[in-house]
Amino acid sequence: MNASEILADLAQRPIDAAQALPQLSAEQLNAHPGNHPNSIAWLLWHAGREADTQLSALSGQPELWAQFRARFNLGELGDSMGYGHSAEQARQITVSDQQLLVDYLAACLSALSGYAATLGEEELDEIIDRSWNPAVTRAVRLVSIIDDASVHVGQAAYAAGTMI
């Protein structure tokens, strides 16, 4: 496997984990275990939004959110990606449809996988953000996006496990 193929495969892993979550009620999706501001719904929504927003910036393609926005019905807050949300804002992200959350995440990470598969070594090595030290390459950004999605889906799985 080359680096593009590895990244494309890796992007599929959080999808598999999200699809393996137990079926949760709307109450469970939006619960705040330990009074934490991030619910399972927020974690899955955020994993999709961060992948979607960052992939759009990398690829120049529109966000998939445009196709999902109305179904989520979260208003302007839903257009954000969740970074910097106050506890109050995080609690306002409520979604009762687990399949919608998983479908959005799967669409975003599948798009990321497809994008990664098209990249050659030169494109992966391209520096895309010099505001960090060391500067961030396209490959590093893709790893970061996938890692964030994996972590958040893992958090959702742990929280779901405490509810069943």
PDB file of C-alpha atoms in Angstrom:
ATOM      1  CA  MET A   1       0.000   0.000   0.000  1.00  0.00           C
ATOM      2  CA  ASN A   2       1.110   3.518  -0.627  1.00  0.00           C
ATOM      3  CA  ALA A   3       0.410   6.460   1.693  1.00  0.00           C
ATOM      4  CA  SER A   4      -2.757   7.514  -0.166  1.00  0.00           C
ATOM      5  CA  GLU A   5      -4.198   4.023   0.081  1.00  0.00           C
ATOM      6  CA  ILE A   6      -3.389   3.849   3.789  1.00  0.00           C
ATOM      7  CA  LEU A   7      -5.099   7.196   4.454  1.00  0.00           C
ATOM      8  CA  ALA A   8      -8.113   6.173   2.368  1.00  0.00           C
ATOM      9  CA  ASP A   9      -8.427   2.930   4.344  1.00  0.00           C
ATOM     10  CA  LEU A  10      -7.882   4.639   7.674  1.00  0.00           C
ATOM     11  CA  ALA A  11     -10.678   7.134   6.975  1.00  0.00           C
ATOM     12  CA  GLN A  12     -13.131   4.232   6.788  1.00  0.00           C
ATOM     13  CA  ARG A  13     -12.390   3.000  10.321  1.00  0.00           C
ATOM     14  CA  PRO A  14     -14.432   5.616  12.245  1.00  0.00           C
ATOM     15  CA  ILE A  15     -17.375   4.870   9.938  1.00  0.00           C
ATOM     16  CA  ASP A  16     -17.242   1.198  10.907  1.00  0.00           C
ATOM     17  CA  ALA A  17     -17.080   2.132  14.593  1.00  0.00           C
ATOM     18  CA  ALA A  18     -20.010   4.563  14.325  1.00  0.00           C
ATOM     19  CA  GLN A  19     -22.105   1.955  12.507  1.00  0.00           C
ATOM     20  CA  ALA A  20     -21.339  -0.530  15.294  1.00  0.00           C
ATOM     21  CA  LEU A  21     -22.732   1.706  18.027  1.00  0.00           C
ATOM     22  CA  PRO A  22     -25.698   0.206  19.865  1.00  0.00           C
ATOM     23  CA  GLN A  23     -29.092   1.614  18.902  1.00  0.00           C
ATOM     24  CA  LEU A  24     -29.728   4.537  21.219  1.00  0.00           C
ATOM     25  CA  SER A  25     -32.871   6.462  22.044  1.00  0.00           C
ATOM     26  CA  ALA A  26     -33.078  10.207  21.484  1.00  0.00           C
ATOM     27  CA  GLU A  27     -32.742  10.632  25.232  1.00  0.00           C
ATOM     28  CA  GLN A  28     -29.542   8.572  25.292  1.00  0.00           C
ATOM     29  CA  LEU A  29     -28.084  10.360  22.254  1.00  0.00           C
ATOM     30  CA  ASN A  30     -28.596  13.724  23.921  1.00  0.00           C
ATOM     31  CA  ALA A  31     -27.716  12.775  27.500  1.00  0.00           C
ATOM     32  CA  HIS A  32     -24.740  14.390  29.192  1.00  0.00           C
ATOM     33  CA  PRO A  33     -23.047  11.646  31.236  1.00  0.00           C
ATOM     34  CA  GLY A  34     -21.294  13.070  34.273  1.00  0.00           C
ATOM     35  CA  ASN A  35     -22.840  16.427  33.324  1.00  0.00           C
ATOM     36  CA  HIS A  36     -20.289  16.736  30.507  1.00  0.00           C
ATOM     37  CA  PRO A  37     -21.347  19.319  27.909  1.00  0.00           C
ATOM     38  CA  ASN A  38     -20.729  16.948  24.968  1.00  0.00           C
ATOM     39  CA  SER A  39     -23.447  14.392  24.318  1.00  0.00           C
ATOM     40  CA  ILE A  40     -23.105  11.407  22.003  1.00  0.00           C
ATOM     41  CA  ALA A  41     -25.096  13.380  19.431  1.00  0.00           C
ATOM     42  CA  TRP A  42     -22.651  16.288  19.740  1.00  0.00           C
ATOM     43  CA  LEU A  43     -19.635  13.973  19.416  1.00  0.00           C
ATOM     44  CA  LEU A  44     -20.928  12.325  16.233  1.00  0.00           C
ATOM     45  CA  TRP A  45     -22.131  15.641  14.751  1.00  0.00           C
ATOM     46  CA  HIS A  46     -18.777  17.269  15.519  1.00  0.00           C
ATOM     47  CA  ALA A  47     -16.796  14.375  14.024  1.00  0.00           C
ATOM     48  CA  GLY A  48     -18.710  14.828  10.785  1.00  0.00           C
ATOM     49  CA  ARG A  49     -18.536  18.627  10.796  1.00  0.00           C
ATOM     50  CA  GLU A  50     -14.798  18.781  11.425  1.00  0.00           C
ATOM     51  CA  ALA A  51     -14.117  16.286   8.647  1.00  0.00           C
ATOM     52  CA  ASP A  52     -16.514  18.031   6.263  1.00  0.00           C
ATOM     53  CA  THR A  53     -15.243  21.552   6.913  1.00  0.00           C
ATOM     54  CA  GLN A  54     -11.578  20.672   6.733  1.00  0.00           C
ATOM     55  CA  LEU A  55     -11.966  18.446   3.675  1.00  0.00           C
ATOM     56  CA  SER A  56     -13.780  21.262   1.886  1.00  0.00           C
ATOM     57  CA  ALA A  57     -10.853  23.574   2.626  1.00  0.00           C
ATOM     58  CA  LEU A  58      -8.377  20.982   1.322  1.00  0.00           C
ATOM     59  CA  SER A  59     -10.247  19.883  -1.771  1.00  0.00           C
ATOM     60  CA  GLY A  60     -11.998  23.098  -2.785  1.00  0.00           C
ATOM     61  CA  GLN A  61     -15.268  21.154  -2.970  1.00  0.00           C
ATOM     62  CA  PRO A  62     -18.435  22.343  -1.208  1.00  0.00           C
ATOM     63  CA  GLU A  63     -19.230  20.959   2.221  1.00  0.00           C
ATOM     64  CA  LEU A  64     -21.604  18.013   2.314  1.00  0.00           C
ATOM     65  CA  TRP A  65     -23.382  19.848   5.132  1.00  0.00           C
ATOM     66  CA  ALA A  66     -25.486  21.648   2.497  1.00  0.00           C
ATOM     67  CA  GLN A  67     -27.163  18.297   1.754  1.00  0.00           C
ATOM     68  CA  PHE A  68     -27.747  17.515   5.448  1.00  0.00           C
ATOM     69  CA  ARG A  69     -28.345  20.926   7.058  1.00  0.00           C
ATOM     70  CA  ALA A  70     -32.153  20.952   6.790  1.00  0.00           C
ATOM     71  CA  ARG A  71     -32.447  17.390   8.126  1.00  0.00           C
ATOM     72  CA  PHE A  72     -30.425  18.298  11.214  1.00  0.00           C
ATOM     73  CA  ASN A  73     -32.410  21.502  11.818  1.00  0.00           C
ATOM     74  CA  LEU A  74     -29.748  22.995  14.107  1.00  0.00           C
ATOM     75  CA  GLY A  75     -29.856  26.512  12.705  1.00  0.00           C
ATOM     76  CA  GLU A  76     -26.713  28.618  12.501  1.00  0.00           C
ATOM     77  CA  LEU A  77     -25.058  26.778  15.387  1.00  0.00           C
ATOM     78  CA  GLY A  78     -25.124  23.621  13.261  1.00  0.00           C
ATOM     79  CA  ASP A  79     -23.094  25.424  10.607  1.00  0.00           C
ATOM     80  CA  SER A  80     -20.161  25.661  13.003  1.00  0.00           C
ATOM     81  CA  MET A  81     -17.924  22.663  13.599  1.00  0.00           C
ATOM     82  CA  GLY A  82     -17.966  22.691  17.370  1.00  0.00           C
ATOM     83  CA  TYR A  83     -14.455  23.956  18.102  1.00  0.00           C
ATOM     84  CA  GLY A  84     -14.765  26.620  20.752  1.00  0.00           C
ATOM     85  CA  HIS A  85     -18.347  25.763  21.653  1.00  0.00           C
ATOM     86  CA  SER A  86     -19.264  26.879  25.140  1.00  0.00           C
ATOM     87  CA  ALA A  87     -20.953  24.284  27.338  1.00  0.00           C
ATOM     88  CA  GLU A  88     -24.258  26.015  26.609  1.00  0.00           C
ATOM     89  CA  GLN A  89     -23.718  25.869  22.840  1.00  0.00           C
ATOM     90  CA  ALA A  90     -22.688  22.199  22.977  1.00  0.00           C
ATOM     91  CA  ARG A  91     -25.886  21.414  24.881  1.00  0.00           C
ATOM     92  CA  GLN A  92     -27.920  23.103  22.127  1.00  0.00           C
ATOM     93  CA  ILE A  93     -26.756  20.510  19.591  1.00  0.00           C
ATOM     94  CA  THR A  94     -29.543  17.972  19.967  1.00  0.00           C
ATOM     95  CA  VAL A  95     -30.257  15.293  17.395  1.00  0.00           C
ATOM     96  CA  SER A  96     -32.744  12.463  17.895  1.00  0.00           C
ATOM     97  CA  ASP A  97     -31.908  10.469  14.770  1.00  0.00           C
ATOM     98  CA  GLN A  98     -28.844   8.280  15.294  1.00  0.00           C
ATOM     99  CA  GLN A  99     -28.890   7.093  11.688  1.00  0.00           C
ATOM    100  CA  LEU A 100     -28.755  10.690  10.441  1.00  0.00           C
ATOM    101  CA  LEU A 101     -25.652  11.300  12.562  1.00  0.00           C
ATOM    102  CA  VAL A 102     -23.986   8.129  11.265  1.00  0.00           C
ATOM    103  CA  ASP A 103     -25.016   8.840   7.660  1.00  0.00           C
ATOM    104  CA  TYR A 104     -23.514  12.339   7.770  1.00  0.00           C
ATOM    105  CA  LEU A 105     -20.289  11.116   9.349  1.00  0.00           C
ATOM    106  CA  ALA A 106     -20.065   8.265   6.819  1.00  0.00           C
ATOM    107  CA  ALA A 107     -20.636  10.628   3.901  1.00  0.00           C
ATOM    108  CA  CYS A 108     -17.930  13.003   5.108  1.00  0.00           C
ATOM    109  CA  LEU A 109     -15.348  10.328   5.822  1.00  0.00           C
ATOM    110  CA  SER A 110     -16.136   8.469   2.598  1.00  0.00           C
ATOM    111  CA  ALA A 111     -15.534  11.717   0.724  1.00  0.00           C
ATOM    112  CA  LEU A 112     -12.263  12.131   2.620  1.00  0.00           C
ATOM    113  CA  SER A 113     -11.300   8.558   1.752  1.00  0.00           C
ATOM    114  CA  GLY A 114     -12.064   9.165  -1.908  1.00  0.00           C
ATOM    115  CA  TYR A 115     -10.072  12.397  -1.877  1.00  0.00           C
ATOM    116  CA  ALA A 116      -7.077  10.780  -0.162  1.00  0.00           C
ATOM    117  CA  ALA A 117      -7.056   7.969  -2.710  1.00  0.00           C
ATOM    118  CA  THR A 118      -6.497  10.491  -5.524  1.00  0.00           C
ATOM    119  CA  LEU A 119      -3.407  12.093  -4.014  1.00  0.00           C
ATOM    120  CA  GLY A 120       0.143  11.383  -5.094  1.00  0.00           C
ATOM    121  CA  GLU A 121       3.211  11.595  -2.884  1.00  0.00           C
ATOM    122  CA  GLU A 122       3.975  15.143  -4.034  1.00  0.00           C
ATOM    123  CA  GLU A 123       0.476  16.331  -3.109  1.00  0.00           C
ATOM    124  CA  LEU A 124       0.654  14.613   0.266  1.00  0.00           C
ATOM    125  CA  ASP A 125       3.987  16.316   0.981  1.00  0.00           C
ATOM    126  CA  GLU A 126       2.687  19.767   0.011  1.00  0.00           C
ATOM    127  CA  ILE A 127       2.765  22.263   2.876  1.00  0.00           C
ATOM    128  CA  ILE A 128      -0.728  23.648   3.329  1.00  0.00           C
ATOM    129  CA  ASP A 129      -0.421  25.546   6.619  1.00  0.00           C
ATOM    130  CA  ARG A 130       2.680  27.445   7.654  1.00  0.00           C
ATOM    131  CA  SER A 131       1.101  28.844  10.827  1.00  0.00           C
ATOM    132  CA  TRP A 132       2.294  25.753  12.747  1.00  0.00           C
ATOM    133  CA  ASN A 133       5.832  24.733  13.608  1.00  0.00           C
ATOM    134  CA  PRO A 134       6.595  22.465  11.906  1.00  0.00           C
ATOM    135  CA  ALA A 135       4.464  23.491   8.947  1.00  0.00           C
ATOM    136  CA  VAL A 136       1.545  21.175   8.199  1.00  0.00           C
ATOM    137  CA  THR A 137       1.520  19.028   5.077  1.00  0.00           C
ATOM    138  CA  ARG A 138      -1.616  17.778   3.359  1.00  0.00           C
ATOM    139  CA  ALA A 139      -0.898  14.267   4.685  1.00  0.00           C
ATOM    140  CA  VAL A 140      -0.530  15.497   8.264  1.00  0.00           C
ATOM    141  CA  ARG A 141      -3.826  17.388   7.999  1.00  0.00           C
ATOM    142  CA  LEU A 142      -5.574  14.269   6.721  1.00  0.00           C
ATOM    143  CA  VAL A 143      -4.144  12.238   9.606  1.00  0.00           C
ATOM    144  CA  SER A 144      -5.347  14.933  12.020  1.00  0.00           C
ATOM    145  CA  ILE A 145      -8.886  14.890  10.603  1.00  0.00           C
ATOM    146  CA  ILE A 146      -9.094  11.100  10.742  1.00  0.00           C
ATOM    147  CA  ASP A 147      -7.612  10.996  14.241  1.00  0.00           C
ATOM    148  CA  ASP A 148     -10.131  13.545  15.512  1.00  0.00           C
ATOM    149  CA  ALA A 149     -13.014  11.548  14.037  1.00  0.00           C
ATOM    150  CA  SER A 150     -11.656   8.319  15.545  1.00  0.00           C
ATOM    151  CA  VAL A 151     -11.288   9.867  18.980  1.00  0.00           C
ATOM    152  CA  HIS A 152     -14.787  11.334  18.980  1.00  0.00           C
ATOM    153  CA  VAL A 153     -16.441   8.160  17.728  1.00  0.00           C
ATOM    154  CA  GLY A 154     -14.506   6.261  20.412  1.00  0.00           C
ATOM    155  CA  GLN A 155     -15.784   8.683  23.059  1.00  0.00           C
ATOM    156  CA  ALA A 156     -19.318   8.172  21.750  1.00  0.00           C
ATOM    157  CA  ALA A 157     -18.872   4.388  21.927  1.00  0.00           C
ATOM    158  CA  TYR A 158     -17.616   4.582  25.500  1.00  0.00           C
ATOM    159  CA  ALA A 159     -20.519   6.817  26.557  1.00  0.00           C
ATOM    160  CA  ALA A 160     -22.995   4.544  24.742  1.00  0.00           C
ATOM    161  CA  GLY A 161     -21.550   1.549  26.558  1.00  0.00           C
ATOM    162  CA  THR A 162     -22.376   3.136  29.894  1.00  0.00           C
ATOM    163  CA  MET A 163     -26.037   3.454  28.854  1.00  0.00           C
ATOM    164  CA  ILE A 164     -26.862  -0.068  27.731  1.00  0.00           C
TER     165      ILE A 164
END
